[in-house]
Backbone as a ProteinNet text record, in pm:
[ID]
protein_1_A
[PRIMARY]
MRACIERKKEHHNGADLSALFAEMRFGHCQTAFLFGARYDILTYMKTQILYEDKDIIVCYKPAGLAVQSGRASEADMVSELKNHLAKEGRKVMCTSGAGASVRCGLPSEKNPVYLGVIHRLDQPVSGILVFAKNPRAAAELSRQVADHSMRKTYRAIVPARECGKAKAEKKAAERQEGKDDGTELTDYMVKAPGGGARIADPKEKDAKKAQLFYRCLEKKADCALLEIDLKTGRHHQIRVQMAHAGMPLLGDNRYGNEKSLELSRRFGIRQIQLQAAGLSFTHPGTGKRISFEAENKLGFEEWNEHKTNRGE
[TERTIARY]
3005	2938.2	3028.2	3132.5	3216.3	3273.5	3262.7	3320.5	3348	3432	3463.3	3491.4	3489.6	3518.8	3636.5	3726.7	3834.4	3807.2	3783.7	3755.9	3877	3943.1	4058.2	4028	4027.2	4001.7	4111.3	4156.7	4258.3	4197	4070	3999.9	3871.2	3846.8	3726	3604.2	3616	3502.3	3450.6	3318.4	3256	3277.1	3324.4	3349.9	3218.2	3221.3	3103.2	3089.5	2988.7	2968.8	2861.3	2810.3	2699.7	2732.4	2857.4	2893.7	2891.6	2939	2938.3	2797	2709	2570.4	2502.2	2537.2	2479.6	2517.9	2642.8	2686.2	2604.9	2582.3	2501.2	2358.9	2304.2	2165.4	2133.6	2223.2	2194.8	2269.2	2332.7	2385.4	2506	2585.2	2703.8	2820.9	2812	2922.4	2872.4	2951.6	2919	3022.8	3136.3	3241.9	3292.7	3307.3	3362.2	3479.4	3573.6	3685.8	3673.7	3650.1	3629.9	3735.9	3822.9	3931.7	4019.1	4038.5	4124.5	4055.1	3924.7	3853.2	3758.9	3741	3655.3	3513.8	3413.4	3272.4	3197.6	3135.2	3049.3	2910.8	2897	2780	2647	2649.2	2521.7	2474.5	2556	2516.4	2447.6	2450.3	2387.1	2255	2151.1	2018.3	1951.7	1893	1807	1672.5	1629.9	1506.2	1520.2	1420.5	1422.1	1326.8	1374.8	1291.6	1228.9	1096.9	1024.7	990.9	964.8	925.1	952.7	994.9	1018.7	997.3	927.3	916.6	923.4	882.4	896.5	800.4	700.7	597.1	607.2	644.9	635.7	754.3	778.5	872.7	794.8	789.3	726.6	834.2	834.4	943.5	892.6	985	959.6	1043.5	979.2	1047.8	1073.7	1194.9	1222.1	1184	1153.6	1121.8	1243.4	1214.4	1323	1369.5	1339.2	1379.2	1263.1	1291.2	1187.1	1159.2	1034.8	1000.7	1071.2	1058.3	1123.4	1156.9	1285.9	1332.3	1374	1351.7	1392.2	1534.8	1603.5	1740.7	1839.6	1935.5	2032.9	2119.8	2133.1	2220.3	2146.7	2018.3	1941.1	1901.9	1934	1893.9	1745.2	1688.9	1544	1520.6	1399.2	1365.8	1381.5	1328.7	1333.5	1477.7	1567.4	1708.3	1768.4	1739.4	1793.3	1742.1	1613	1555.4	1604.2	1624.5	1682.3	1818.9	1898.3	2034.7	2029	1931.6	1912.3	1883.3	1793.2	1757.4	1873.1	1950.6	2058.8	2170.8	2178.3	2283.1	2264.8	2144.1	2120.6	2172.8	2224	2284.6	2187.8	2062.4	1963.3	1920.1	1849.9	1796.9	1688.1	1688.1	1584.4	1503.2	1374.8	1286.5	1195.3	1180.3	1105.4	970.6	861.7	729.9	657.8	573.2	480.5	341.9	283.7	156.7	169.6	60.5	62.8	107.9	117.6	138.7	278.6	312	434.1	559.2	660.4	787.9	900.8	1009.9	1124.7	1249.9	1339.3	1463.9	1549.1	1607.9	1688.4	1838.4	1879.2	2020.6	2111.7	2055.9	2135.8	2183	2281.1	2324	2205.4	2198.1	2078.7	2110.9	2007.3	2008	1871.6	1838.1	1713.8	1587.1	1591.1	1470	1470.9	1383.5	1385.5	1317.7	1359.7	1293.1	1224.1	1100.1	1024.5	1014.5	1013.5	987	866.2	750.4	629.4	602	595	560.9	411.6	355.1	208.7	148.7	211.8	162.6	282.2	260.3	370.8	341.3	447.6	437.3	512.7	466.3	540.5	679.8	775.1	912.9	931.4	861	880	812.6	734	651.6	720.7	712.5	768	654	692.9	588.5	609.6	506.7	512.5	458.7	531.8	491.9	513.8	432.4	456.8	491.7	589.5	628.9	609	580.2	561	690.2	713.7	833.2	803	677	643.9	514.1	488.2	371.3	239.8	226.8	101	74.2	175.3	157.4	126.2	194.4	169.1	23.2	-27	-165.4	-264.2	-243.5	-334.9	-330.4	-211.7	-201	-257.2	-235.9	-294.5	-444.4	-499.6	-647.8	-699.1	-623.9	-667.7	-661.3	-562.8	-558.5	-679.3	-714	-822.6	-959.2	-979.4	-1107.6	-1110.2	-1004.3	-991.9	-988.6	-961.6	-950.2	-814	-714.5	-589.6	-609.3	-590.4	-616.5	-486.4	-489.5	-372.3	-408.3	-340.3	-368.3	-251.4	-284.3	-185.4	-200.2	-94.7	-101.1	-50.4	-119.2	-82.6	-101.6	-24.3	-40.4	-83.6	-193.7	-254.3	-286.3	-321.9	-370.9	-500.9	-516.3	-637.6	-753.8	-869.5	-994.7	-1081.6	-1148.3	-1235.4	-1364.6	-1410.5	-1543.6	-1612.2	-1741.8	-1818.7	-1779.4	-1791.2	-1753.4	-1834.9	-1965.9	-2054.9	-2014.5	-1982.9	-1943.7	-1814.5	-1716.8	-1588.5	-1603.6	-1690.2	-1713.7	-1780.6	-1871.6	-1939	-1839.6	-1752.5	-1652.3	-1555	-1516.3	-1425.3	-1491.3	-1618.9	-1690.9	-1701.3	-1728.6	-1738.1	-1607.9	-1495.2	-1363	-1337.2	-1373.3	-1348.7	-1428.5	-1546.8	-1631.8	-1603.4	-1512.3	-1481.4	-1585.8	-1667.2	-1775.6	-1746.8	-1634.5	-1605	-1536.3	-1611.3	-1553.3	-1478.9	-1490.2	-1422.5	-1509.5	-1456	-1523.2	-1480.9	-1584.1	-1556.8	-1530.1	-1430.1	-1403.5	-1410.7	-1502.3	-1514.2	-1506.6	-1409.8	-1389.5	-1359.9	-1338	-1286.2	-1159.5	-1059.3	-927.6	-874.6	-789.6	-716.8	-573.6	-481.5	-343.2	-326.7	-237.8	-216.1	-78.1	-55.8	78.1	182.3	301.6	410.6	416.7	345.4	355	260.8	170.7	79.5	-58.6	-157.8	-296	-388	-513.1	-610.4	-750.8	-839.7	-977.7	-1046.4	-1134	-1196.6	-1346.9	-1419.1	-1561.4	-1571.8	-1673.1	-1685.8	-1701.8	-1753.9	-1773.6	-1651.4	-1547.1	-1428.7	-1356.3	-1292.3	-1220.3	-1109.9	-1099	-998.4	-1016	-1128.6	-1155.4	-1177.8	-1113.9	-1128.2	-1172.5	-1255.6	-1306.1	-1197.2	-1194.3	-1097.5	-1172	-1147.8	-1221.4	-1128.3	-1148.9	-1077.2	-1163.6	-1122	-1188.8	-1078.8	-1109.5	-1009.3	-1073.5	-993.2	-1038.1	-927.3	-962	-860.8	-823.4	-691.3	-640.4	-602.6	-553	-496.5	-482.2	-495.5	-469	-364.3	-271.7	-167.1	-110.9	-94.7	-23.9	-79	-211.3	-277.9	-270.4	-230.4	-219.5	-302	-336.1	-413.1	-344	-339.4	-284.8	-400.3	-398.6	-509.4	-466.4	-563.5	-547.7	-636	-580.4	-649.8	-654.2	-775.8	-792.8	-813.1	-720.7	-723.9	-801.2	-907.2	-987.4	-950.3	-904.5	-856.7	-711.5	-642.3	-496.3	-463.4	-516.4	-488.2	-357.1	-301.8	-175.1	-192.4	-109.8	-111.4	-248.4	-321.3	-460.9	-478.7	-407.3	-424.9	-388.9	-281.7	-235.7	-334	-390.5	-482.9	-620.1	-673.7	-802.2	-801.8	-701	-693.5	-677.1	-598.6	-586.8	-718.3	-787.9	-922.1	-1020.5	-1006	-1094.8	-1053.3	-945.8	-897.6	-798.6	-744.3	-651.2	-525.7	-449	-329	-225.1	-147.7	-47.4	65.3	110.2	228.1	346.7	431.8	551.7	526.5	400.7	370.6	367.6	477.7	487.6	403	378.1	302.2	155.2	93	-51.3	-89.3	11.8	-15.5	-85.2	-151.2	-211.7	-135.7	-181.5	-110.1	-92.9	-198.5	-189.9	-95.1	-103.9	-18.4	129.6	156.2	290.9	348.1	261	305.4	338	252.3	277.7	405.1	425.1	547.5	671.8	669.3	782.6	797.9	686.2	688.9	754.2	728.6	779.7	903.4	952.4	1072.7	1056.3	935.5	904.5	937.6	1018.8	1064.7	1017.2	979.2	930.7	778.1	716.8	575	533.8	436.9	397.8	292.1	339	251.4	329.9	266.9	333.5	233.1	273.8	193.3	222	140.9	173.1	128	31.2	-21.1	-60.1	-43.8	-79.4	-131.5	-248.9	-312.3	-361.8	-336.4	-379.7	-383.1	-438.7	-442	-318.5	-244.7	-122.2	-156	-88.3	-120.6	-89.7	-8	27.4	-53.2	-65.5	-132	-280	-324.8	-465.2	-501.8	-402.3	-427.6	-413.5	-492.1	-486.7	-365.8	-280.7	-163.3	-157.3	-100.6	-95.4	44.2	79.6	209.4	185.5	258.5	248.7	388.5	402	528.8	571.9	699.8	748.2	742.8	785.2	781.9	676.5	554.4	447.5	457.2	414.7	413.3	321.8	371	294.3	364.3	301	360.7	476.7	494.9	604.8	737.6	743.8	864.9	898	804	829.2	902	1016.5	1091.7	1027	1073.2	1013.1	1019.4	1128.8	1146.8	1037.7	1004.2	903.5	763.2	725.2	589.9	573.4	675.1	662.4	641.5	698.8	678.7	538.2	463.6	327.9	223	262.6	163.4	151.9
-2090	-1964.6	-1844.8	-1862.5	-1743.7	-1692.4	-1563.1	-1499.8	-1356	-1293.7	-1152.8	-1080.9	-944.5	-862.2	-772.6	-756.5	-661.8	-541.5	-424.7	-303	-211.2	-169.3	-83.1	46	157.4	289.1	384.4	467.8	565.9	677.6	707.9	812.8	756.4	786.7	737.1	816.9	946.8	1032.2	1004.1	985.2	967.2	829.3	733.5	597	531.5	444.5	370.7	245.5	239.1	127.2	29.8	50.4	-30.4	-179.4	-215.6	-355.9	-418.6	-345	-395.3	-421.1	-320.3	-337.6	-451.2	-470.3	-582.9	-714.6	-722	-844.3	-865.2	-756.3	-762.7	-808.8	-748.2	-771.1	-914.6	-978.4	-1113.7	-1216.9	-1176	-1271.7	-1349.9	-1293	-1365.8	-1359.9	-1275	-1267.2	-1237.5	-1273.4	-1243.2	-1145.9	-1141.4	-1048	-968.7	-840.4	-757.2	-674.5	-649	-560.9	-435.5	-323.3	-195.2	-95.7	-55.6	38.7	-15.6	-145.8	-204.6	-238	-198.9	-227.3	-345.3	-423.8	-543.2	-510.4	-558.1	-535.3	-670.5	-708.9	-828.8	-783.6	-767.9	-693.6	-767.4	-898	-966.5	-974.4	-933.2	-931.9	-801.3	-700.1	-571.3	-559.9	-532.2	-515.6	-390	-313	-202.1	-258.3	-367.9	-432.6	-491.4	-465.6	-518.3	-639.3	-755.9	-872.6	-873.9	-872.1	-871.6	-1011.5	-1099.2	-1235.2	-1327.3	-1448.2	-1542.4	-1687.3	-1763.1	-1908.2	-1979.7	-2104.5	-2177.9	-2135.9	-2056.4	-2013.6	-1865.6	-1779.5	-1636.8	-1560.6	-1441.4	-1342.7	-1212.8	-1155.5	-1025.9	-923.7	-814.2	-717.3	-576.9	-489.3	-344.9	-281.2	-208.1	-140.8	4.3	50.7	190.8	276.6	402.4	493.3	505.8	507.6	519.9	391.4	278.3	149.9	91.6	52	-6.5	-148.2	-191.8	-332.3	-418.6	-380.6	-453.9	-355.7	-338.8	-243.5	-313.6	-242.5	-300.3	-268.3	-190.6	-150.2	-228.2	-287.7	-371.3	-290	-159.1	-76.5	-26	-61.4	-6.9	-121	-104.7	-204.6	-206.2	-322.2	-332.4	-445.6	-453.4	-552.7	-694.5	-717.1	-851.2	-900.1	-816.1	-852	-884.2	-802.6	-823.4	-955.3	-984.6	-1104.5	-1226.5	-1215.3	-1325.3	-1358.3	-1255.7	-1279.1	-1339.2	-1294.9	-1353.8	-1501.8	-1541.2	-1681.4	-1761.4	-1692.7	-1760.4	-1805.1	-1747.5	-1785.5	-1932.2	-1987	-2123.9	-2218.3	-2156.2	-2234.7	-2306.1	-2256.9	-2321.3	-2233	-2291.3	-2216.5	-2123.2	-1999.4	-1903.8	-1875.4	-1880.1	-1845.9	-1733.5	-1629.8	-1511.4	-1511.9	-1493.7	-1488.2	-1361.4	-1314.8	-1204.2	-1262.3	-1262.3	-1324.7	-1475.7	-1545.6	-1688.7	-1760.5	-1692.7	-1762.5	-1754.9	-1644.4	-1633	-1653.6	-1708.4	-1722.8	-1694.2	-1637.7	-1601.6	-1648.7	-1713.9	-1759.2	-1639.4	-1647.4	-1539.4	-1554.2	-1669.6	-1687.9	-1709.5	-1757.2	-1783.6	-1929.9	-1966	-2104.4	-2189.5	-2313.5	-2394.7	-2535.5	-2593.8	-2736.7	-2788.7	-2903.7	-2969.9	-2903.6	-2857.5	-2802.4	-2650.8	-2591.5	-2447.6	-2373.9	-2252.5	-2162.6	-2056	-2025.1	-1922.9	-1793.7	-1685.7	-1555.9	-1497.5	-1502.7	-1450.7	-1307.3	-1216.9	-1078.1	-1067.1	-1048.1	-1049.7	-912.6	-810.2	-674.7	-579.2	-454.1	-361.7	-226.7	-151.6	-13	76.4	198.7	293.3	311.9	341.9	352.6	458.9	576.7	675	641.3	534.2	498	391.2	403.3	304.5	215.2	94.9	15.3	-133.7	-208.6	-354.1	-424.9	-528.1	-615.2	-761.2	-849.1	-990.2	-1054	-1145.1	-1220.8	-1370.2	-1446.7	-1590.5	-1666	-1777.5	-1860.1	-1985.9	-2008.7	-2125.8	-2097.2	-2167.5	-2141.3	-2150.7	-2247.2	-2262.1	-2140.8	-2091.4	-1973.4	-1850.2	-1842.8	-1729	-1728	-1846.1	-1857.3	-1816.3	-1862.1	-1829.3	-1682.6	-1623.7	-1481.5	-1395.3	-1434	-1363.4	-1368.7	-1480.7	-1492.6	-1393.1	-1378.3	-1285.8	-1141.3	-1109.9	-975.4	-953.6	-1053.5	-1043.2	-1027.8	-1104.2	-1096.3	-994.7	-919.1	-809.2	-854.3	-982.2	-1029	-996.3	-964.6	-911.7	-764.4	-723.9	-589.1	-509.8	-397.5	-311.1	-174.4	-130.3	-4.9	90.2	212.6	313.7	434.4	509.9	640.8	746.5	862.9	969.9	1101.2	1199.4	1338.8	1427.2	1498.2	1578.5	1715.4	1814.6	1942	1920.7	1982.1	1964.6	2032.8	1968.1	2025.3	2057.2	2170.7	2213.3	2130.1	2099.8	2031.7	2087.7	2076	2133.7	2069.8	2144.5	2096.9	1974.3	1978.9	1866.9	1741.3	1754.4	1638.8	1580.4	1668.8	1623.5	1548.9	1602.9	1540.6	1402.9	1390.5	1265.9	1161.6	1203.3	1110.3	1064.2	1157.3	1121.7	1018.5	1035.6	941.4	804	804.7	678.2	604.1	676.8	616.5	550.5	621.5	570.6	443	433	315.5	208.6	235.5	140	127.3	229.6	225.5	309.4	380.5	467.4	389.2	359.9	289.8	385.9	516.2	610.8	663.5	755.7	810.2	732.2	694.9	613.7	700.2	660.4	716.8	606.4	620.5	523.4	599.8	565.2	628.5	518.7	562.3	475.3	536.4	451.6	503.5	434.2	505.1	447.8	491	414.9	455.6	571.1	662.4	779.3	776.8	850.1	856.5	905.7	857.5	903.6	826.3	714.2	633.5	669	762	803.6	737.8	796.9	749.1	868.1	848.9	960.4	900.5	985.7	949.1	946.1	849.1	829.4	809.6	822.3	790.3	639.3	587.3	441.8	371.5	441.4	380.8	389.1	461.2	476.9	343.7	321.9	197.8	180.6	58.2	17	79.1	148.8	208.3	97.3	110.8	9.5	78	9.1	63.4	75.8	190.1	216	253.6	184.9	213.6	214.3	313	317.1	387.5	370.5	440.3	515.1	635.5	710.7	772.3	791.3	857.1	945	1057.6	1152	1108.2	1091.2	1055.1	1178.4	1280.2	1396.4	1513.5	1633.6	1751.6	1838.6	1894.1	1978.1	2066.8	2192.3	2287	2282.9	2296.7	2300.2	2166.1	2060.3	1929.8	1827.1	1719	1611.2	1478.8	1398.4	1264.4	1169	1095.7	1004.9	858.9	777.4	633.9	586.3	509.5	469.2	318.5	266.9	123.2	110.6	44	27.7	-100.9	-86.3	-200.2	-259.5	-171.4	-218.1	-171.5	-224.9	-195.8	-138.5	-21.6	41.4	114	135.3	208.9	351.5	392.8	525.5	557.1	454.2	474.5	579.1	563	656.4	797.7	812.2	945.1	1011.6	937.2	995.6	1024.3	929.6	947.1	1059.7	1069.4	1176.1	1310.5	1316.2	1442.4	1480.7	1387.9	1415	1464.2	1417.4	1461.4	1592.5	1655.3	1783	1773.1	1653.2	1632	1559.9	1620.2	1554.4	1532.7	1428.4	1397.8	1500.8	1538.1	1626.9	1556.6	1628.5	1574.3	1512.2	1512.8	1448.9	1556.4	1567.8	1669.5	1632.7	1506.3	1467.2	1503.9	1476.6	1497.3	1609.4	1681.1	1785.7	1906.7	1983.1	2112.3	2225.4	2344.6	2465.4	2458.9	2419.2	2418.4	2310.3	2189.2	2078.6	2107.7	2166.4	2198.1	2309.2	2405.5	2514.7	2464.4	2373.6	2313.9	2229.1	2158.7	2077.2	2165	2277.7	2370	2429.5	2464.1	2529.7	2439.3	2310	2218	2144.8	2177.5	2113.2	1966.6	1927.3	1788.7	1756.7	1655.1	1613.7	1473.8	1395.4	1258.3	1258.1	1172.2	1154.5	1107.1	1172.7	1136.7	1024.8	906.5	787.5	665.7	585.4	464.9	352.4	234.3	112	63.4	110.1	93.3	-38.4	-106	-230	-327.9	-455.6	-561.5	-680.3	-729.9	-843.1	-940	-1070.1	-1169.7	-1305.9	-1404.1	-1538.7	-1612.4	-1670.6	-1740.6	-1855.8	-1862.5	-1965.9	-2108.1	-2122.6	-2255.9	-2299.1	-2209	-2247.1	-2218.5	-2125.1	-2084.4	-1986.5	-1944.8	-1847.4	-1702.9	-1616	-1473.4	-1411.4	-1342.1	-1275.8	-1129.4	-1047.8	-905.1	-852.2	-747	-682	-529.7	-459.3	-313.9	-254.5	-140.2	-71.7	-27.9	-45.9	-6.7	145.2	219.1	365.6	411.8	432.9	473	619.8	649.5	788.4	870.2	986.3	1074	1203.5	1287.3	1419.1	1413.2	1296.1	1283.6	1294.6	1260.5	1267.4	1410.9	1500.1	1639.8	1706.8	1769	1832.7	1963.3	2017	2141.2	2256.2	2262.5	2374.5	2369.4	2249.7	2239.3	2274.7	2214.7	2234.2	2378	2438.9	2574.7	2672	2639.9	2725.2	2719	2609.5	2596.1	2642.7	2672.3	2707.3	2859.5
116.5	77.7	93.3	169.1	195.1	63.3	46	-72.7	-35.7	-113.8	-84.8	-212	-200.4	-314.3	-277.7	-369.7	-349.2	-435.9	-373.3	-448.8	-430.1	-538.7	-529.8	-602.8	-529.8	-586.8	-541.8	-627.4	-593.7	-508.2	-533.9	-458.2	-400.3	-275	-208.9	-253.6	-261.3	-292.5	-432.1	-440.2	-570.4	-626.2	-541.9	-592.2	-623.6	-727.9	-771.4	-687.1	-606.4	-515.3	-567.4	-688.5	-736.2	-743	-779.8	-785.9	-647.7	-549.1	-413.2	-364.7	-389.8	-345.4	-418.6	-546.1	-620.9	-556.8	-508.4	-440.8	-310.6	-239.6	-117.1	-148.7	-253.1	-287.1	-323.2	-399.9	-445.8	-364.5	-258.9	-160.2	-208.1	-301.2	-349	-254.3	-152.6	-59.6	81.5	176.9	315.6	372.6	314.1	362.2	243.6	259.2	151.9	203.8	114.1	148.3	61.4	129.8	57.5	104.6	14	43.5	157.3	161	262.5	393.5	406.6	529.8	507.5	613.1	601.4	649.6	574.2	612.7	604.7	714.4	711.6	670.5	539.5	488.8	504	512.2	524.1	667.9	761.8	901.1	941.2	854.6	886	816.2	891.9	835.3	891.2	800.9	843.7	893.4	833.4	874.1	1012.7	1099.9	1233.8	1243.3	1274.2	1288.2	1426.5	1431.9	1560.3	1604.8	1508.2	1542.5	1423.9	1449.5	1341.1	1388.7	1309.5	1329.3	1197.2	1187.7	1064.4	954.8	988	889.9	854.5	944.8	921.1	973.2	916.8	973.3	984.5	1102.4	1124.4	1145.4	1068.5	1068.6	1084.4	1127.1	1128.4	1019.9	930.7	822.9	858.4	857.7	881.8	761.4	784.8	672.6	581.9	449.8	353.4	290.1	354.7	302.1	219	94.3	8.3	51.9	32.6	58.6	-48.4	-173.5	-280.4	-393.8	-417.8	-518.3	-645	-756.7	-884.9	-921.7	-835.8	-865.4	-778.2	-843.3	-770.3	-676.1	-701.5	-617.9	-493.8	-480.6	-367.3	-273	-146.4	-47.5	-28.5	4.2	33.6	132.8	183.1	283	233.8	110.9	54.2	42.6	-5.2	-18.6	118.7	216.7	350.4	410.9	390.8	443.7	367.7	238.6	159.5	212.7	239.1	291.3	429.7	512.7	643.8	638.9	544.8	528.9	463.7	378.6	310.8	403.1	520.6	616.2	656.4	639.4	671.4	561.4	452.1	345.2	256.5	247	164.6	49.5	-42.3	-160.6	-112.8	-165.5	-132.2	-258.3	-244.3	-352.7	-307.7	-386	-348	-420.5	-348.3	-410.6	-371.2	-460.1	-428.2	-422.2	-302	-285.7	-278.8	-303.8	-287.4	-412.2	-524.3	-650.1	-707.5	-776.5	-855.6	-770.1	-831.2	-759.8	-856	-803.7	-885.9	-817.3	-889.8	-832	-792.7	-677.2	-625.3	-651.5	-700.6	-732.6	-616.1	-506.3	-386.5	-383.8	-302.6	-290.3	-256.6	-310.3	-294.7	-246.4	-180.8	-144.9	-186.6	-140.7	-188.4	-137.9	-10.5	48.6	38.9	-47.1	-63.6	51.2	76.9	169.8	86.2	121.6	47.7	126.2	54.1	114.2	44.2	106	44.4	84.4	-11.7	13.1	18.9	134.4	156.6	137	187.2	170.2	172.2	139.8	123.2	194.6	214.6	257.9	160.8	140.1	57	118.1	32.6	77.2	190.3	183.7	291.2	422.3	425.8	541	622.9	756.1	847.3	900.4	952.2	1014.3	1003.6	1045.5	1062.5	943.7	902.6	788.9	825.6	765.1	782.2	649.2	649.8	531.9	561	456	472.3	436	502.6	478.7	401.1	365.5	284.2	206.9	98.5	15.5	88.7	180.4	252.5	338	408.2	489.2	404.7	287.4	195.2	146.2	113.8	67.6	175.4	298.5	405.9	442.9	449.1	484	370.7	244.6	132.3	136.2	179.6	192.4	298.7	408.6	513.9	467	380.2	324.3	233.8	153.2	57	127.5	234.9	305.6	417.8	430.7	528.8	674.3	698	836.5	897.5	812.3	862.2	893.5	1019	1059.1	1058.4	984.6	974.3	1028.3	1133.5	1201.7	1181.4	1141.6	1110.9	1204.1	1213	1278	1177.3	1181.9	1085.5	1156.4	1112.2	1159.1	1044.5	1063.1	957.9	1014.7	929.1	981	1055.5	1170.7	1255.1	1187.8	1201.4	1151.2	1270.6	1264.9	1373.5	1374.5	1492.5	1507.9	1630.3	1634.6	1744.7	1878.7	1984.3	2117.9	2158.4	2128.5	2166.7	2094.3	1960.8	1884.4	1933.7	1970.2	2020.4	2152.2	2240.8	2371.3	2354.2	2255.5	2229.6	2178.1	2088.9	2032.9	2143.9	2232.6	2341.2	2433.1	2462.7	2546.4	2479.7	2347.4	2274	2271.2	2256.1	2257.5	2395	2500.4	2632.9	2659	2596.6	2615.7	2513	2421.5	2318.6	2209.5	2191.8	2093.4	1969.4	1969.6	1853.5	1744.2	1637.4	1521	1428.7	1452.8	1371.5	1259.9	1182.9	1067.4	943.9	866.8	749.7	626.5	550.7	419.3	313.7	219.2	110.1	-21.2	-103.2	-232.7	-334.8	-457.5	-561.8	-615.3	-643.1	-679.8	-803.1	-877.7	-990.7	-975.4	-1038	-1043.4	-1140.4	-1111.2	-1192.1	-1253.2	-1363.6	-1425.3	-1326.8	-1339.7	-1250.1	-1123.1	-1110.4	-988	-875.9	-899.5	-796.5	-813.5	-745.2	-753.3	-733.8	-768.3	-753.2	-729.9	-676.9	-658.6	-795.8	-815	-945	-930.2	-1042.6	-1043.1	-1035.4	-962.9	-951.1	-1085.2	-1186.5	-1317.7	-1407.5	-1357.9	-1437.8	-1452.7	-1569.1	-1593.6	-1490.2	-1437.3	-1341.5	-1203.5	-1180.4	-1050.8	-945.6	-829.6	-723.8	-595.6	-523.3	-395.1	-290.9	-223.8	-114	10.3	119	243.1	361.9	451	577.1	680.8	806	917.2	994	1035.4	1113.1	1235.5	1340.4	1460.9	1508.7	1571.4	1622.1	1764.9	1787.8	1920.9	2001.1	1932	2003.5	1906.2	1958.2	1877.5	1946.6	1868.3	1924	1813.7	1845.6	1755.9	1613.1	1600.5	1470	1396.4	1463.9	1399.1	1476.3	1410.2	1471.9	1448.8	1555.7	1546.8	1526.4	1416.3	1382.7	1394.3	1428.8	1416.3	1301.9	1211.7	1089.6	1076.2	1057.8	1027.2	877.1	815.1	668.3	634.3	556.7	518.5	385	296.8	164.7	149.8	51.5	40.5	-98.2	-130.4	-259	-255.5	-374.4	-387.2	-334.8	-236.6	-175.6	-114.8	-70.2	-30.4	80.8	190.4	304.3	260.4	193.1	151.2	58.8	-36.2	-133.4	-67.4	9.7	70.2	172.9	254.9	353.5	288.3	180.9	105.2	42.6	-10.9	-73.9	32.1	156.4	266.2	328.7	272.6	324.1	437	458.3	568	517.4	427.1	377.3	486	474.1	575.9	574.1	694.2	698.5	640.5	569.7	508.6	372.9	326.5	195.3	88.5	15.4	-89.4	-212.9	-236.1	-355.8	-342.9	-227.9	-213.2	-117	-67.5	29.4	-29.9	58.4	17.5	82.2	62	110.5	262.8	334.1	478.5	530.6	477.1	523.1	490.8	374	338.5	424.6	460.9	545.5	684.5	738.4	869	867.3	758.4	744.5	749.7	679.3	681.5	821.3	881.8	1014.2	1120.2	1114.1	1212	1165.2	1043.4	994.3	962.5	919	890.6	746.6	725.3	594.3	556.7	658.3	635.8	641.3	558.6	560.4	699.9	763.3	899.5	895.1	865.2	854.6	900.9	984.6	1039.7	1046.8	999.9	1020.9	1160.6	1256.7	1397.1	1457.2	1391.7	1443.6	1336.4	1366.5	1270.1	1349.2	1304.9	1370.9	1264.8	1287.3	1189.9	1256.9	1190.2	1241.8	1191.9	1283.7	1248.3	1153.7	1039.1	939.3	984.2	1086.2	1134.1	1255.5	1353.8	1480.1	1478.8	1393.3	1391.5	1500.3	1576.5	1684.7	1635.8	1691.2	1656.1	1725.6	1654.6	1711.3	1667.9	1750.8	1724.6	1754.8	1676.8	1696.9	1693	1777.1	1781.5	1780.5	1713.4	1706.9	1847.2	1879.2	2008.9	2027.2	1924.7	1929.2	1829	1878.8	1792.5	1755.7	1632.6	1586.6	1676	1722.6	1804.9	1828.8	1905.2	1933.8	2030.7	2098.9	2191.7	2120.5	1988.8	1912.6	1872.1	1883.1	1847.1	1962.5	1930.8	2037.4	2079.3	2189.6	2245.1	2144.3	2070.4	1976.7	1871.8	1819.5	1717.2	1771.6	1886	1937	1987.4	2042.1	2086.9	1972.4	1856.4	1740.3	1690.6	1724.3	1672.7	1771.8	1891.7	1996.8	2013.2
[MASK]
++++++++++++++++++++++++++++++++++++++++++++++++++++++++++++++++++++++++++++++++++++++++++++++++++++++++++++++++++++++++++++++++++++++++++++++++++++++++++++++++++++++++++++++++++++++++++++++++++++++++++++++++++++++++++++++++++++++++++++++++++++++++++++++++++++++++++++++++++++++++++++++++++++++++++++++++++++++++

């Protein structure tokens, strides 16, 4: 499998690296030589593997990395995981969901390894994802997504909304007792031109039900930290539904309103404040319920003193 590329450029600045990244993406090389320097490109991953066994890979996706990109020059999680699996010297086949499969063009042997894309996160969003390593696991995990038994918990920061003192105290008591299921948002959504989505009338063509529950964990500097339980998985669902409810996510230029954009500028926020902080599902092999939580959860602790003092 060992292969390398020799790239010779008279000038480093503005050099076209697309061919190099294409080699990384499709796994044709493990070592590259760029401007005379050696890079073990398949050993570097932005994707953080949290857990792996013969059936599943659970990973943490950093903000800015796509789950699956259509451009060969752009790194993504699927490419990184394909390369990770390719180190075993076996054929890799990539599937989306339990059904379709596409050859990845990697070195092959008799026993294929599968990479099943079970669910996704928007490119600007960080968080936990599970991938399947065989068709049976992919089918079972996809079933859990469809029947909502796979629990996906998010954290988001939005402009704070005022509520009565009595209501706030009641909610705090319910949370302490474990009785607070949160506030429900149920809408219907359709995809919109330009890659976005919007709220739609239930009778509108292609309208699909979107449901989530949210609860406020903390308020600080005109902002609120929310915990969100996602019940359905629509395109841009949390971003669209929270914006429709008057609480667009900070850092979200597409769906933000005047207040959220002003707060984002005020605190110097450039990334969408949304994280897939928790994931719980039944293991497709053992049948046991397993859970994963982000080590560094989104919260106000990440805001430095300069930012929070400007808001207080």
